[in-house]
PDB file of C-alpha atoms in Angstrom:
ATOM      1  CA  UNK E  15      -0.201  -0.071  -0.259  1.00 55.00           C
ATOM      2  CA  UNK E  16       0.894   3.518  -0.532  1.00 62.00           C
ATOM      3  CA  UNK E  17       1.668   6.252   1.813  1.00 86.00           C
ATOM      4  CA  UNK E  18      -0.434   9.004   1.985  1.00 96.00           C
ATOM      5  CA  UNK E  19       0.566  11.844  -0.164  1.00 97.00           C
ATOM      6  CA  UNK E  20       1.382  15.689   2.002  1.00 97.00           C
ATOM      7  CA  UNK E  21       3.244  18.497   0.779  1.00 97.00           C
ATOM      8  CA  UNK E  22       7.176  18.638   1.699  1.00 96.00           C
ATOM      9  CA  UNK E  23       7.113  22.237   2.976  1.00 97.00           C
ATOM     10  CA  UNK E  24       4.753  25.099   3.740  1.00 98.00           C
ATOM     11  CA  UNK E  25       5.090  28.511   5.768  1.00 97.00           C
ATOM     12  CA  UNK E  26       3.277  30.894   6.640  1.00 97.00           C
ATOM     13  CA  UNK E  27       3.810  34.196   8.950  1.00 97.00           C
ATOM     14  CA  UNK E  28       2.769  34.705  13.065  1.00 97.00           C
ATOM     15  CA  UNK E  29      -1.230  35.459  13.028  1.00 97.00           C
ATOM     16  CA  UNK E  30      -2.044  33.500   9.185  1.00 97.00           C
ATOM     17  CA  UNK E  31      -3.750  30.075   8.940  1.00 97.00           C
ATOM     18  CA  UNK E  32      -2.112  27.510   6.996  1.00 98.00           C
ATOM     19  CA  UNK E  33      -3.864  24.724   5.496  1.00 98.00           C
ATOM     20  CA  UNK E  34      -1.630  21.414   5.579  1.00 98.00           C
ATOM     21  CA  UNK E  35      -3.349  18.451   2.604  1.00 98.00           C
ATOM     22  CA  UNK E  36      -2.965  14.631   3.175  1.00 98.00           C
ATOM     23  CA  UNK E  37      -4.811  12.981   0.354  1.00 98.00           C
ATOM     24  CA  UNK E  38      -5.326   9.207   0.572  1.00 97.00           C
ATOM     25  CA  UNK E  39      -7.675   6.661  -0.870  1.00 95.00           C
ATOM     26  CA  UNK E  40     -10.723   5.078  -0.816  1.00 94.00           C
ATOM     27  CA  UNK E  41      -9.513   2.546   0.527  1.00 94.00           C
ATOM     28  CA  UNK E  42      -8.018   5.030   3.587  1.00 95.00           C
ATOM     29  CA  UNK E  43      -9.104   7.923   3.849  1.00 96.00           C
ATOM     30  CA  UNK E  44     -11.337   7.776   2.470  1.00 96.00           C
ATOM     31  CA  UNK E  45     -13.311   5.091   3.618  1.00 95.00           C
ATOM     32  CA  UNK E  46     -12.798   5.121   7.493  1.00 95.00           C
ATOM     33  CA  UNK E  47     -13.175   7.839   9.844  1.00 96.00           C
ATOM     34  CA  UNK E  48      -9.777   7.660  11.212  1.00 96.00           C
ATOM     35  CA  UNK E  49      -7.684   9.788  10.011  1.00 97.00           C
ATOM     36  CA  UNK E  50      -5.194  11.585  12.264  1.00 98.00           C
ATOM     37  CA  UNK E  51      -2.449  14.176  12.766  1.00 98.00           C
ATOM     38  CA  UNK E  52       0.650  14.240  14.493  1.00 98.00           C
ATOM     39  CA  UNK E  53       2.929  17.202  15.451  1.00 98.00           C
ATOM     40  CA  UNK E  54       6.333  16.464  15.248  1.00 98.00           C
ATOM     41  CA  UNK E  55       9.474  18.290  17.188  1.00 98.00           C
ATOM     42  CA  UNK E  56      13.357  17.684  16.539  1.00 96.00           C
ATOM     43  CA  UNK E  57      14.495  14.994  18.205  1.00 95.00           C
ATOM     44  CA  UNK E  58      11.320  14.374  19.883  1.00 97.00           C
ATOM     45  CA  UNK E  59       8.460  11.982  19.759  1.00 97.00           C
ATOM     46  CA  UNK E  60       4.984  13.220  18.251  1.00 98.00           C
ATOM     47  CA  UNK E  61       2.131  14.203  19.636  1.00 98.00           C
ATOM     48  CA  UNK E  62      -1.196  13.258  18.563  1.00 98.00           C
ATOM     49  CA  UNK E  63      -3.317  16.802  17.514  1.00 98.00           C
ATOM     50  CA  UNK E  64      -6.243  15.708  15.475  1.00 98.00           C
ATOM     51  CA  UNK E  65      -7.633  12.012  15.516  1.00 97.00           C
ATOM     52  CA  UNK E  66     -11.182  11.103  13.796  1.00 97.00           C
ATOM     53  CA  UNK E  67     -10.807  13.289  10.996  1.00 97.00           C
ATOM     54  CA  UNK E  68     -11.218  15.608  13.529  1.00 97.00           C
ATOM     55  CA  UNK E  69     -11.130  15.647  16.284  1.00 97.00           C
ATOM     56  CA  UNK E  70      -9.358  17.242  19.297  1.00 97.00           C
ATOM     57  CA  UNK E  71      -7.898  15.303  21.856  1.00 96.00           C
ATOM     58  CA  UNK E  72      -8.040  17.192  25.947  1.00 95.00           C
ATOM     59  CA  UNK E  73      -4.965  19.856  26.078  1.00 95.00           C
ATOM     60  CA  UNK E  74      -4.704  20.415  22.281  1.00 97.00           C
ATOM     61  CA  UNK E  75      -5.595  23.308  21.237  1.00 97.00           C
ATOM     62  CA  UNK E  76      -8.160  25.275  19.660  1.00 96.00           C
ATOM     63  CA  UNK E  77      -6.280  26.421  16.755  1.00 98.00           C
ATOM     64  CA  UNK E  78      -6.104  23.565  15.147  1.00 98.00           C
ATOM     65  CA  UNK E  79      -8.656  21.826  13.175  1.00 98.00           C
ATOM     66  CA  UNK E  80      -9.169  18.834  10.931  1.00 98.00           C
ATOM     67  CA  UNK E  81     -11.872  18.044   8.487  1.00 97.00           C
ATOM     68  CA  UNK E  82     -12.058  15.536   5.383  1.00 97.00           C
ATOM     69  CA  UNK E  83     -13.238  15.860   1.938  1.00 97.00           C
ATOM     70  CA  UNK E  84     -13.308  12.816   0.230  1.00 96.00           C
ATOM     71  CA  UNK E  85     -10.067  11.008  -0.413  1.00 97.00           C
ATOM     72  CA  UNK E  86      -8.202  14.045   1.061  1.00 98.00           C
ATOM     73  CA  UNK E  87      -8.461  15.090   4.752  1.00 98.00           C
ATOM     74  CA  UNK E  88      -7.123  18.939   5.841  1.00 98.00           C
ATOM     75  CA  UNK E  89      -5.622  19.836   8.852  1.00 98.00           C
ATOM     76  CA  UNK E  90      -5.466  23.905   9.575  1.00 98.00           C
ATOM     77  CA  UNK E  91      -3.526  25.540  11.908  1.00 98.00           C
ATOM     78  CA  UNK E  92      -5.263  29.045  12.790  1.00 98.00           C
ATOM     79  CA  UNK E  93      -3.941  32.326  14.305  1.00 97.00           C
ATOM     80  CA  UNK E  94       0.623  30.889  13.624  1.00 98.00           C
ATOM     81  CA  UNK E  95       2.682  31.285  16.281  1.00 97.00           C
ATOM     82  CA  UNK E  96       6.789  30.083  16.244  1.00 97.00           C
ATOM     83  CA  UNK E  97       5.890  27.282  18.288  1.00 97.00           C
ATOM     84  CA  UNK E  98       4.062  25.782  15.518  1.00 98.00           C
ATOM     85  CA  UNK E  99       7.537  25.495  13.602  1.00 98.00           C
ATOM     86  CA  UNK E 100       7.409  21.610  13.680  1.00 98.00           C
ATOM     87  CA  UNK E 101       7.191  18.427  10.675  1.00 98.00           C
ATOM     88  CA  UNK E 102       3.304  17.434  10.639  1.00 98.00           C
ATOM     89  CA  UNK E 103       2.236  13.583   9.497  1.00 98.00           C
ATOM     90  CA  UNK E 104      -0.978  12.350   8.911  1.00 98.00           C
ATOM     91  CA  UNK E 105      -2.058   8.907   9.562  1.00 97.00           C
ATOM     92  CA  UNK E 106      -5.004   7.106   8.151  1.00 97.00           C
ATOM     93  CA  UNK E 107      -6.331   3.224   9.325  1.00 96.00           C
ATOM     94  CA  UNK E 108      -7.241   1.101   5.825  1.00 95.00           C
ATOM     95  CA  UNK E 109      -8.158  -1.420   6.561  1.00 92.00           C
ATOM     96  CA  UNK E 110      -5.559  -3.413   8.703  1.00 89.00           C
ATOM     97  CA  UNK E 111      -3.282  -1.723   8.102  1.00 94.00           C
ATOM     98  CA  UNK E 112      -2.286   2.169   9.393  1.00 96.00           C
ATOM     99  CA  UNK E 113      -0.343   4.178   6.374  1.00 97.00           C
ATOM    100  CA  UNK E 114       1.607   7.436   7.383  1.00 97.00           C
ATOM    101  CA  UNK E 115       1.712  10.472   4.896  1.00 97.00           C
ATOM    102  CA  UNK E 116       5.530  11.518   4.064  1.00 96.00           C
ATOM    103  CA  UNK E 117       5.296  14.709   6.362  1.00 97.00           C
ATOM    104  CA  UNK E 118       5.148  18.228   5.632  1.00 97.00           C
ATOM    105  CA  UNK E 119       8.003  20.688   7.409  1.00 98.00           C
ATOM    106  CA  UNK E 120       5.848  23.655   8.965  1.00 98.00           C
ATOM    107  CA  UNK E 121       7.824  26.901   8.911  1.00 97.00           C
ATOM    108  CA  UNK E 122       6.684  29.934  10.744  1.00 97.00           C
ATOM    109  CA  UNK E 123       8.314  32.951   8.791  1.00 93.00           C
TER     110      UNK E 123
ATOM    111  CA  UNK L   7      -0.182  10.028  34.409  1.00 95.00           C
ATOM    112  CA  UNK L   8       0.227   7.908  31.377  1.00 97.00           C
ATOM    113  CA  UNK L   9       3.410   6.690  30.911  1.00 98.00           C
ATOM    114  CA  UNK L  10       5.109   4.356  28.471  1.00 98.00           C
ATOM    115  CA  UNK L  11       9.329   3.929  28.741  1.00 98.00           C
ATOM    116  CA  UNK L  12      11.157   1.859  26.372  1.00 98.00           C
ATOM    117  CA  UNK L  13      14.029   0.321  26.674  1.00 98.00           C
ATOM    118  CA  UNK L  14      17.956   1.488  25.708  1.00 97.00           C
ATOM    119  CA  UNK L  15      19.852   1.979  22.960  1.00 98.00           C
ATOM    120  CA  UNK L  16      20.792  -1.073  20.629  1.00 98.00           C
ATOM    121  CA  UNK L  17      23.457  -1.862  18.871  1.00 98.00           C
ATOM    122  CA  UNK L  18      23.304  -4.483  16.280  1.00 98.00           C
ATOM    123  CA  UNK L  19      24.829  -6.331  12.891  1.00 97.00           C
ATOM    124  CA  UNK L  20      23.720  -7.253   9.878  1.00 97.00           C
ATOM    125  CA  UNK L  21      21.781 -10.307  10.633  1.00 97.00           C
ATOM    126  CA  UNK L  22      20.550 -10.611  14.471  1.00 98.00           C
ATOM    127  CA  UNK L  23      17.582  -9.812  16.135  1.00 98.00           C
ATOM    128  CA  UNK L  24      16.512  -6.404  18.670  1.00 98.00           C
ATOM    129  CA  UNK L  25      13.900  -7.028  21.317  1.00 98.00           C
ATOM    130  CA  UNK L  26      12.711  -3.551  22.036  1.00 98.00           C
ATOM    131  CA  UNK L  27      10.091  -3.368  25.340  1.00 98.00           C
ATOM    132  CA  UNK L  28       7.480  -0.733  27.015  1.00 98.00           C
ATOM    133  CA  UNK L  29       6.744  -0.585  30.317  1.00 98.00           C
ATOM    134  CA  UNK L  30       3.250   1.212  30.593  1.00 98.00           C
ATOM    135  CA  UNK L  31       2.049   2.936  33.508  1.00 98.00           C
ATOM    136  CA  UNK L  32      -0.531   5.211  35.042  1.00 97.00           C
ATOM    137  CA  UNK L  33      -3.513   3.265  32.968  1.00 97.00           C
ATOM    138  CA  UNK L  34      -5.452  -0.511  32.426  1.00 97.00           C
ATOM    139  CA  UNK L  35      -2.703  -2.079  30.708  1.00 97.00           C
ATOM    140  CA  UNK L  36      -5.071  -4.123  29.138  1.00 97.00           C
ATOM    141  CA  UNK L  37      -7.079  -1.468  28.568  1.00 96.00           C
ATOM    142  CA  UNK L  38      -5.746  -0.048  25.008  1.00 97.00           C
ATOM    143  CA  UNK L  39      -3.732  -1.275  22.330  1.00 97.00           C
ATOM    144  CA  UNK L  40      -0.085  -0.765  21.759  1.00 98.00           C
ATOM    145  CA  UNK L  41       1.430   0.169  18.475  1.00 98.00           C
ATOM    146  CA  UNK L  42       4.702   0.071  17.303  1.00 98.00           C
ATOM    147  CA  UNK L  43       5.762   1.803  14.718  1.00 98.00           C
ATOM    148  CA  UNK L  44       9.788   3.583  13.699  1.00 98.00           C
ATOM    149  CA  UNK L  45      11.590   6.568  11.627  1.00 98.00           C
ATOM    150  CA  UNK L  46      14.674   5.992   9.844  1.00 97.00           C
ATOM    151  CA  UNK L  47      17.144   8.784  10.247  1.00 96.00           C
ATOM    152  CA  UNK L  48      16.141  11.601   8.907  1.00 94.00           C
ATOM    153  CA  UNK L  49      12.351  10.032   7.597  1.00 95.00           C
ATOM    154  CA  UNK L  50       9.116  10.075   8.115  1.00 95.00           C
ATOM    155  CA  UNK L  51       7.072   7.478  10.460  1.00 97.00           C
ATOM    156  CA  UNK L  52       6.300   3.897   9.847  1.00 97.00           C
ATOM    157  CA  UNK L  53       3.354   2.066  11.353  1.00 97.00           C
ATOM    158  CA  UNK L  54       5.242  -1.796  11.978  1.00 98.00           C
ATOM    159  CA  UNK L  55       2.316  -2.968  13.942  1.00 97.00           C
ATOM    160  CA  UNK L  56      -0.011  -3.802  16.534  1.00 97.00           C
ATOM    161  CA  UNK L  57      -0.685  -5.345  19.790  1.00 97.00           C
ATOM    162  CA  UNK L  58      -4.291  -5.923  22.214  1.00 97.00           C
ATOM    163  CA  UNK L  59      -2.389  -6.443  25.552  1.00 97.00           C
ATOM    164  CA  UNK L  60      -5.759  -8.608  26.664  1.00 97.00           C
ATOM    165  CA  UNK L  61      -6.037 -11.061  23.894  1.00 97.00           C
ATOM    166  CA  UNK L  62      -2.447 -10.685  22.510  1.00 97.00           C
ATOM    167  CA  UNK L  63      -3.681 -10.655  19.361  1.00 97.00           C
ATOM    168  CA  UNK L  64      -1.671  -9.077  16.838  1.00 97.00           C
ATOM    169  CA  UNK L  65      -1.103  -7.190  13.013  1.00 96.00           C
ATOM    170  CA  UNK L  66       1.353  -6.361  11.672  1.00 97.00           C
ATOM    171  CA  UNK L  67       2.398  -4.033   8.570  1.00 96.00           C
ATOM    172  CA  UNK L  68       2.943  -6.494   5.240  1.00 95.00           C
ATOM    173  CA  UNK L  69       6.167  -5.122   5.165  1.00 95.00           C
ATOM    174  CA  UNK L  70       7.483  -6.488   8.509  1.00 96.00           C
ATOM    175  CA  UNK L  71       5.703 -10.302   8.069  1.00 95.00           C
ATOM    176  CA  UNK L  72       7.522 -12.986   8.719  1.00 96.00           C
ATOM    177  CA  UNK L  73      10.508 -10.908  10.774  1.00 97.00           C
ATOM    178  CA  UNK L  74       8.414  -9.025  13.343  1.00 98.00           C
ATOM    179  CA  UNK L  75       6.969 -10.292  16.505  1.00 98.00           C
ATOM    180  CA  UNK L  76       5.417  -8.408  19.432  1.00 98.00           C
ATOM    181  CA  UNK L  77       4.342  -9.757  22.181  1.00 98.00           C
ATOM    182  CA  UNK L  78       3.054  -8.910  26.027  1.00 98.00           C
ATOM    183  CA  UNK L  79       3.764  -9.291  29.548  1.00 98.00           C
ATOM    184  CA  UNK L  80       0.460  -8.484  31.468  1.00 97.00           C
ATOM    185  CA  UNK L  81       1.657  -9.285  34.830  1.00 97.00           C
ATOM    186  CA  UNK L  82       4.957  -6.405  34.291  1.00 98.00           C
ATOM    187  CA  UNK L  83       2.490  -4.060  32.163  1.00 98.00           C
ATOM    188  CA  UNK L  84       5.094  -4.286  29.417  1.00 98.00           C
ATOM    189  CA  UNK L  85       5.044  -4.758  24.753  1.00 98.00           C
ATOM    190  CA  UNK L  86       8.009  -6.219  23.267  1.00 98.00           C
ATOM    191  CA  UNK L  87       8.539  -5.953  19.356  1.00 98.00           C
ATOM    192  CA  UNK L  88      11.095  -8.588  18.387  1.00 98.00           C
ATOM    193  CA  UNK L  89      12.680  -7.325  14.426  1.00 98.00           C
ATOM    194  CA  UNK L  90      14.799 -10.246  13.264  1.00 98.00           C
ATOM    195  CA  UNK L  91      17.253 -10.568  10.674  1.00 98.00           C
ATOM    196  CA  UNK L  92      17.884  -7.206  10.690  1.00 98.00           C
ATOM    197  CA  UNK L  93      19.256  -5.136   7.989  1.00 97.00           C
ATOM    198  CA  UNK L  94      21.309  -1.902   7.374  1.00 96.00           C
ATOM    199  CA  UNK L  95      17.690   0.505   6.450  1.00 96.00           C
ATOM    200  CA  UNK L  96      16.071  -0.493   9.852  1.00 98.00           C
ATOM    201  CA  UNK L  97      18.630   1.801  11.758  1.00 98.00           C
ATOM    202  CA  UNK L  98      15.738   4.036  13.935  1.00 98.00           C
ATOM    203  CA  UNK L  99      13.829   5.534  16.046  1.00 98.00           C
ATOM    204  CA  UNK L 100      11.371   2.618  17.159  1.00 98.00           C
ATOM    205  CA  UNK L 101       8.673   3.847  18.763  1.00 98.00           C
ATOM    206  CA  UNK L 102       5.311   2.150  21.109  1.00 98.00           C
ATOM    207  CA  UNK L 103       2.407   4.274  21.363  1.00 98.00           C
ATOM    208  CA  UNK L 104      -0.753   3.502  22.621  1.00 97.00           C
ATOM    209  CA  UNK L 105      -3.819   3.769  21.132  1.00 95.00           C
ATOM    210  CA  UNK L 106      -6.126   6.250  23.483  1.00 90.00           C
ATOM    211  CA  UNK L 107      -9.110   6.827  21.342  1.00 89.00           C
ATOM    212  CA  UNK L 108      -9.269   3.069  19.611  1.00 86.00           C
ATOM    213  CA  UNK L 109      -8.840   4.913  16.514  1.00 89.00           C
ATOM    214  CA  UNK L 110      -5.589   3.395  14.827  1.00 91.00           C
ATOM    215  CA  UNK L 111      -4.039   7.216  16.692  1.00 93.00           C
ATOM    216  CA  UNK L 112      -1.035   7.282  19.091  1.00 93.00           C
ATOM    217  CA  UNK L 113      -2.233   9.305  22.033  1.00 93.00           C
ATOM    218  CA  UNK L 114       0.400   8.422  24.156  1.00 97.00           C
ATOM    219  CA  UNK L 115       4.285   7.435  22.919  1.00 98.00           C
ATOM    220  CA  UNK L 116       7.218   6.003  25.134  1.00 98.00           C
ATOM    221  CA  UNK L 117      10.551   8.398  23.910  1.00 98.00           C
ATOM    222  CA  UNK L 118      11.771   6.151  21.710  1.00 98.00           C
ATOM    223  CA  UNK L 119      14.639   3.455  20.965  1.00 98.00           C
ATOM    224  CA  UNK L 120      17.225   4.012  18.844  1.00 98.00           C
ATOM    225  CA  UNK L 121      18.404   1.011  16.791  1.00 98.00           C
ATOM    226  CA  UNK L 122      21.608   0.947  15.146  1.00 98.00           C
ATOM    227  CA  UNK L 123      23.088  -1.993  13.022  1.00 98.00           C
ATOM    228  CA  UNK L 124      26.618  -1.938  11.147  1.00 95.00           C
ATOM    229  CA  UNK L 125      28.999  -4.167  11.136  1.00 93.00           C
TER     230      UNK L 125
END
């Protein structure tokens, strides 16, 4: 199974909003409401930001939101802050496995 | 508080096996699946498999079938991931993660275990 497709990089200025896309197929993203998003700072373990397409774990800022349309999921970060600069990964249940995207590096200008 | 504490750095030779442990605390160990993932240097995350600590049932990524074994010891509240026939491209940081929402996601992660493979 192929990995999910994410842009390699995105950037934005403080206060702006950015969106990271995650493209899959009808066998994964499009079939299950089980897309997750992770934030990872260098040298650290990933942190869950969104699960089940759009739900936020307790303690995650409401500046982070998830959505999905068809086979493509999206993570939107509003009111960008310097500490949002990190790598972001999407993942999706795919029937009997879990697929990850290649990751997107977010640069806060 | 929920914690997953992994075993330390491993240095292995090609062809050897490695077994990484993941000790859970702060929650009911048998109540949540544990995922194993890895991240090669400078690369993205890769899912390897999961275990249901209650039943011991496992599911592995096709890529690792025949080479991976995930087990658990409920008395020690510990999950284990053993990868055999190591190759140089198995060098990575290996993570365990708890699936706290039963949604194929990891809400709590171990600190990672670095595995190096070199002759």
